[in-house]
């Protein structure tokens, strides 16, 4: 571990990403339609400008991924100990960049068709991604907050990006109000921790907490509770999930797809780092918070989704359930559990993006439809799309040998190895309940009378993303070694191994 003062090498990917975002912002402004009225009224010129900036942003994300992959996996600390680069952050950043790039591809055709294609969308995604990358490399509570707010401010805007839609505006407002509340809780928790520990750096906190492990200060525990609650809001874990169904349903579908992957990966990785590094010695206190939110999330995700008729609301409750399964791996607080969490969120990205790619295909007479019943008979009109969605539904149910089975297997094995048998049992039982609404979609597509067919073609970008992500989900068992070894290396780095 080293801190070379103003050494910019560890933060080079973030610097490149934010500078490229500002360059694309300028390009979008100067290439776009000139004049006040032209800028205010949507036109095909906006679409052409947005398409150029979006593809450039995707290229920027790819270059950033190469810069991240080129970072040394040895732990490197920079900026007076506020920023850390290690195998754990590299793993999480690559997942974040992958999720951001794929959801940008999904957004291109949709934004043009809905006449909301503007270059600012891609730029906001880049800035949000920068915030996420700073979050997972935070080595100080202040750096954590700065990265979290950079991400959140961008997400508030993209949630309400469709300005002529009441639902989208409402989603953005709800997300902003509740997000501000969670930020306040986080800051209050940080202030309590600083007041009772005298430092905000993760190594400093770890040393002080270790000294107090036998009898920790009550204020320190209260601060930890507030921080955990605020981060639980960001990962949409129950009982801090209240924003998720409305924001998922009201936001434009590509925005919902983005919310369901990249920010969730970043917040989960941040929660893992915060619980393990500075507060690891207090595991006896925080594991109670984790198992309660895990059980509540799994139960809510399983039962609340049963009566949903809107596919995006169903995916919202599904995401709550999945974060509950991921937290099963965090509850033991050991290396095996963290590896399970990382495997889970990596596989979840592919399953979720494939599902949202199918949702983006649900358009009839040029208009998006979101009712689950609209999928009836899809296997007859679009058999390949139906097959891809069936693979995702079986995988999310945890049916072998699909990828979703292995994601649950590793977190449940970690819980069993740590002696938390009841947590694994609850996970298995709620998976059985959740399988009902996943398999109901498969039944609708293959056995019900067909609803009117969706529009065709579905678009080249959506087709490529759908094919790639669904094939990964289907064939993961053939060669899982690269992901498993990368996750093991990332988890080991968090524990100093």
PDB file of N, CA and C in Angstrom, residues 381-429:
ATOM      1  N   UNK A 381     -45.276 -15.315 -32.107  1.00  0.00           N
ATOM      2  CA  UNK A 381     -44.978 -14.192 -32.998  1.00  0.00           C
ATOM      3  C   UNK A 381     -43.485 -13.872 -33.046  1.00  0.00           C
ATOM      4  N   UNK A 382     -42.786 -13.996 -31.912  1.00  0.00           N
ATOM      5  CA  UNK A 382     -41.348 -13.703 -31.849  1.00  0.00           C
ATOM      6  C   UNK A 382     -40.674 -14.768 -30.985  1.00  0.00           C
ATOM      7  N   UNK A 383     -40.458 -15.954 -31.546  1.00  0.00           N
ATOM      8  CA  UNK A 383     -39.965 -17.076 -30.740  1.00  0.00           C
ATOM      9  C   UNK A 383     -38.594 -16.841 -30.118  1.00  0.00           C
ATOM     10  N   UNK A 384     -37.687 -16.135 -30.795  1.00  0.00           N
ATOM     11  CA  UNK A 384     -36.359 -15.920 -30.242  1.00  0.00           C
ATOM     12  C   UNK A 384     -36.401 -14.965 -29.038  1.00  0.00           C
ATOM     13  N   UNK A 385     -37.219 -13.922 -29.138  1.00  0.00           N
ATOM     14  CA  UNK A 385     -37.363 -12.993 -28.011  1.00  0.00           C
ATOM     15  C   UNK A 385     -37.987 -13.720 -26.826  1.00  0.00           C
ATOM     16  N   UNK A 386     -38.999 -14.532 -27.088  1.00  0.00           N
ATOM     17  CA  UNK A 386     -39.638 -15.300 -26.020  1.00  0.00           C
ATOM     18  C   UNK A 386     -38.653 -16.274 -25.371  1.00  0.00           C
ATOM     19  N   UNK A 387     -37.808 -16.907 -26.184  1.00  0.00           N
ATOM     20  CA  UNK A 387     -36.824 -17.850 -25.645  1.00  0.00           C
ATOM     21  C   UNK A 387     -35.824 -17.125 -24.746  1.00  0.00           C
ATOM     22  N   UNK A 388     -35.391 -15.923 -25.178  1.00  0.00           N
ATOM     23  CA  UNK A 388     -34.442 -15.153 -24.366  1.00  0.00           C
ATOM     24  C   UNK A 388     -35.066 -14.769 -23.031  1.00  0.00           C
ATOM     25  N   UNK A 389     -36.336 -14.323 -23.056  1.00  0.00           N
ATOM     26  CA  UNK A 389     -36.992 -13.941 -21.812  1.00  0.00           C
ATOM     27  C   UNK A 389     -37.220 -15.166 -20.921  1.00  0.00           C
ATOM     28  N   UNK A 390     -37.547 -16.297 -21.525  1.00  0.00           N
ATOM     29  CA  UNK A 390     -37.738 -17.528 -20.746  1.00  0.00           C
ATOM     30  C   UNK A 390     -36.439 -17.922 -20.035  1.00  0.00           C
ATOM     31  N   UNK A 391     -35.316 -17.794 -20.731  1.00  0.00           N
ATOM     32  CA  UNK A 391     -34.014 -18.090 -20.111  1.00  0.00           C
ATOM     33  C   UNK A 391     -33.803 -17.193 -18.896  1.00  0.00           C
ATOM     34  N   UNK A 392     -34.111 -15.898 -19.033  1.00  0.00           N
ATOM     35  CA  UNK A 392     -33.926 -14.960 -17.922  1.00  0.00           C
ATOM     36  C   UNK A 392     -34.850 -15.294 -16.759  1.00  0.00           C
ATOM     37  N   UNK A 393     -36.102 -15.631 -17.058  1.00  0.00           N
ATOM     38  CA  UNK A 393     -37.053 -15.949 -15.988  1.00  0.00           C
ATOM     39  C   UNK A 393     -36.642 -17.224 -15.250  1.00  0.00           C
ATOM     40  N   UNK A 394     -36.227 -18.250 -15.984  1.00  0.00           N
ATOM     41  CA  UNK A 394     -35.749 -19.477 -15.338  1.00  0.00           C
ATOM     42  C   UNK A 394     -34.501 -19.191 -14.501  1.00  0.00           C
ATOM     43  N   UNK A 395     -33.625 -18.336 -15.028  1.00  0.00           N
ATOM     44  CA  UNK A 395     -32.382 -18.014 -14.317  1.00  0.00           C
ATOM     45  C   UNK A 395     -32.679 -17.240 -13.041  1.00  0.00           C
ATOM     46  N   UNK A 396     -33.558 -16.244 -13.115  1.00  0.00           N
ATOM     47  CA  UNK A 396     -33.913 -15.479 -11.921  1.00  0.00           C
ATOM     48  C   UNK A 396     -34.609 -16.350 -10.882  1.00  0.00           C
ATOM     49  N   UNK A 397     -35.283 -17.400 -11.337  1.00  0.00           N
ATOM     50  CA  UNK A 397     -35.910 -18.340 -10.407  1.00  0.00           C
ATOM     51  C   UNK A 397     -34.867 -19.197  -9.697  1.00  0.00           C
ATOM     52  N   UNK A 398     -33.665 -19.273 -10.264  1.00  0.00           N
ATOM     53  CA  UNK A 398     -32.611 -20.086  -9.661  1.00  0.00           C
ATOM     54  C   UNK A 398     -32.641 -21.528 -10.108  1.00  0.00           C
ATOM     55  N   UNK A 399     -33.125 -21.754 -11.325  1.00  0.00           N
ATOM     56  CA  UNK A 399     -33.236 -23.119 -11.846  1.00  0.00           C
ATOM     57  C   UNK A 399     -31.931 -23.511 -12.543  1.00  0.00           C
ATOM     58  N   UNK A 400     -31.309 -24.633 -12.153  1.00  0.00           N
ATOM     59  CA  UNK A 400     -30.053 -25.059 -12.795  1.00  0.00           C
ATOM     60  C   UNK A 400     -30.312 -25.547 -14.206  1.00  0.00           C
ATOM     61  N   UNK A 401     -29.301 -25.487 -15.094  1.00  0.00           N
ATOM     62  CA  UNK A 401     -27.925 -25.041 -14.846  1.00  0.00           C
ATOM     63  C   UNK A 401     -27.687 -23.591 -15.252  1.00  0.00           C
ATOM     64  N   UNK A 402     -28.718 -22.769 -15.224  1.00  0.00           N
ATOM     65  CA  UNK A 402     -28.578 -21.382 -15.660  1.00  0.00           C
ATOM     66  C   UNK A 402     -27.781 -20.566 -14.643  1.00  0.00           C
ATOM     67  N   UNK A 403     -27.330 -19.384 -15.075  1.00  0.00           N
ATOM     68  CA  UNK A 403     -26.412 -18.585 -14.260  1.00  0.00           C
ATOM     69  C   UNK A 403     -27.021 -18.207 -12.915  1.00  0.00           C
ATOM     70  N   UNK A 404     -28.327 -17.913 -12.890  1.00  0.00           N
ATOM     71  CA  UNK A 404     -28.972 -17.498 -11.657  1.00  0.00           C
ATOM     72  C   UNK A 404     -28.907 -18.550 -10.561  1.00  0.00           C
ATOM     73  N   UNK A 405     -28.854 -19.817 -10.943  1.00  0.00           N
ATOM     74  CA  UNK A 405     -28.716 -20.882  -9.950  1.00  0.00           C
ATOM     75  C   UNK A 405     -27.382 -20.766  -9.221  1.00  0.00           C
ATOM     76  N   UNK A 406     -26.315 -20.520  -9.964  1.00  0.00           N
ATOM     77  CA  UNK A 406     -24.987 -20.428  -9.358  1.00  0.00           C
ATOM     78  C   UNK A 406     -24.854 -19.173  -8.491  1.00  0.00           C
ATOM     79  N   UNK A 407     -25.504 -18.071  -8.896  1.00  0.00           N
ATOM     80  CA  UNK A 407     -25.428 -16.854  -8.083  1.00  0.00           C
ATOM     81  C   UNK A 407     -26.023 -17.102  -6.702  1.00  0.00           C
ATOM     82  N   UNK A 408     -27.170 -17.781  -6.655  1.00  0.00           N
ATOM     83  CA  UNK A 408     -27.783 -18.077  -5.357  1.00  0.00           C
ATOM     84  C   UNK A 408     -27.005 -19.154  -4.610  1.00  0.00           C
ATOM     85  N   UNK A 409     -26.477 -20.098  -5.351  1.00  0.00           N
ATOM     86  CA  UNK A 409     -25.737 -21.187  -4.720  1.00  0.00           C
ATOM     87  C   UNK A 409     -24.582 -20.662  -3.890  1.00  0.00           C
ATOM     88  N   UNK A 410     -23.814 -19.727  -4.431  1.00  0.00           N
ATOM     89  CA  UNK A 410     -22.611 -19.260  -3.733  1.00  0.00           C
ATOM     90  C   UNK A 410     -22.943 -18.440  -2.496  1.00  0.00           C
ATOM     91  N   UNK A 411     -24.016 -17.629  -2.539  1.00  0.00           N
ATOM     92  CA  UNK A 411     -24.354 -16.862  -1.328  1.00  0.00           C
ATOM     93  C   UNK A 411     -24.967 -17.776  -0.264  1.00  0.00           C
ATOM     94  N   UNK A 412     -25.755 -18.748  -0.686  1.00  0.00           N
ATOM     95  CA  UNK A 412     -26.340 -19.672   0.293  1.00  0.00           C
ATOM     96  C   UNK A 412     -25.261 -20.561   0.921  1.00  0.00           C
ATOM     97  N   UNK A 413     -24.295 -20.996   0.114  1.00  0.00           N
ATOM     98  CA  UNK A 413     -23.201 -21.807   0.660  1.00  0.00           C
ATOM     99  C   UNK A 413     -22.389 -21.015   1.680  1.00  0.00           C
ATOM    100  N   UNK A 414     -22.182 -19.729   1.409  1.00  0.00           N
ATOM    101  CA  UNK A 414     -21.439 -18.886   2.354  1.00  0.00           C
ATOM    102  C   UNK A 414     -22.201 -18.768   3.672  1.00  0.00           C
ATOM    103  N   UNK A 415     -23.528 -18.615   3.591  1.00  0.00           N
ATOM    104  CA  UNK A 415     -24.339 -18.519   4.803  1.00  0.00           C
ATOM    105  C   UNK A 415     -24.296 -19.827   5.595  1.00  0.00           C
ATOM    106  N   UNK A 416     -24.400 -20.956   4.903  1.00  0.00           N
ATOM    107  CA  UNK A 416     -24.368 -22.264   5.566  1.00  0.00           C
ATOM    108  C   UNK A 416     -23.004 -22.490   6.219  1.00  0.00           C
ATOM    109  N   UNK A 417     -21.927 -22.138   5.496  1.00  0.00           N
ATOM    110  CA  UNK A 417     -20.576 -22.334   6.036  1.00  0.00           C
ATOM    111  C   UNK A 417     -20.357 -21.518   7.306  1.00  0.00           C
ATOM    112  N   UNK A 418     -21.045 -20.355   7.403  1.00  0.00           N
ATOM    113  CA  UNK A 418     -20.902 -19.510   8.594  1.00  0.00           C
ATOM    114  C   UNK A 418     -21.886 -19.902   9.694  1.00  0.00           C
ATOM    115  N   UNK A 419     -22.717 -20.906   9.435  1.00  0.00           N
ATOM    116  CA  UNK A 419     -23.666 -21.359  10.450  1.00  0.00           C
ATOM    117  C   UNK A 419     -25.017 -20.677  10.404  1.00  0.00           C
ATOM    118  N   UNK A 420     -25.259 -19.837   9.384  1.00  0.00           N
ATOM    119  CA  UNK A 420     -26.554 -19.154   9.268  1.00  0.00           C
ATOM    120  C   UNK A 420     -27.515 -20.000   8.421  1.00  0.00           C
ATOM    121  N   UNK A 421     -27.844 -21.170   8.941  1.00  0.00           N
ATOM    122  CA  UNK A 421     -28.682 -22.097   8.172  1.00  0.00           C
ATOM    123  C   UNK A 421     -30.068 -21.514   7.908  1.00  0.00           C
ATOM    124  N   UNK A 422     -30.613 -20.850   8.924  1.00  0.00           N
ATOM    125  CA  UNK A 422     -31.968 -20.316   8.786  1.00  0.00           C
ATOM    126  C   UNK A 422     -32.040 -19.243   7.700  1.00  0.00           C
ATOM    127  N   UNK A 423     -30.970 -18.482   7.528  1.00  0.00           N
ATOM    128  CA  UNK A 423     -30.952 -17.447   6.491  1.00  0.00           C
ATOM    129  C   UNK A 423     -30.986 -18.087   5.104  1.00  0.00           C
ATOM    130  N   UNK A 424     -30.215 -19.183   4.944  1.00  0.00           N
ATOM    131  CA  UNK A 424     -30.226 -19.900   3.671  1.00  0.00           C
ATOM    132  C   UNK A 424     -31.585 -20.553   3.419  1.00  0.00           C
ATOM    133  N   UNK A 425     -32.209 -21.082   4.476  1.00  0.00           N
ATOM    134  CA  UNK A 425     -33.526 -21.714   4.329  1.00  0.00           C
ATOM    135  C   UNK A 425     -34.572 -20.691   3.886  1.00  0.00           C
ATOM    136  N   UNK A 426     -34.561 -19.512   4.522  1.00  0.00           N
ATOM    137  CA  UNK A 426     -35.495 -18.457   4.118  1.00  0.00           C
ATOM    138  C   UNK A 426     -35.251 -18.064   2.662  1.00  0.00           C
ATOM    139  N   UNK A 427     -33.976 -17.994   2.275  1.00  0.00           N
ATOM    140  CA  UNK A 427     -33.651 -17.673   0.888  1.00  0.00           C
ATOM    141  C   UNK A 427     -34.203 -18.685  -0.085  1.00  0.00           C
ATOM    142  N   UNK A 428     -34.068 -19.957   0.231  1.00  0.00           N
ATOM    143  CA  UNK A 428     -34.584 -21.009  -0.648  1.00  0.00           C
ATOM    144  C   UNK A 428     -36.108 -20.951  -0.726  1.00  0.00           C
ATOM    145  N   UNK A 429     -36.775 -20.766   0.425  1.00  0.00           N
ATOM    146  CA  UNK A 429     -38.236 -20.733   0.441  1.00  0.00           C
ATOM    147  C   UNK A 429     -38.787 -19.536  -0.332  1.00  0.00           C
TER     148      UNK A 429
END
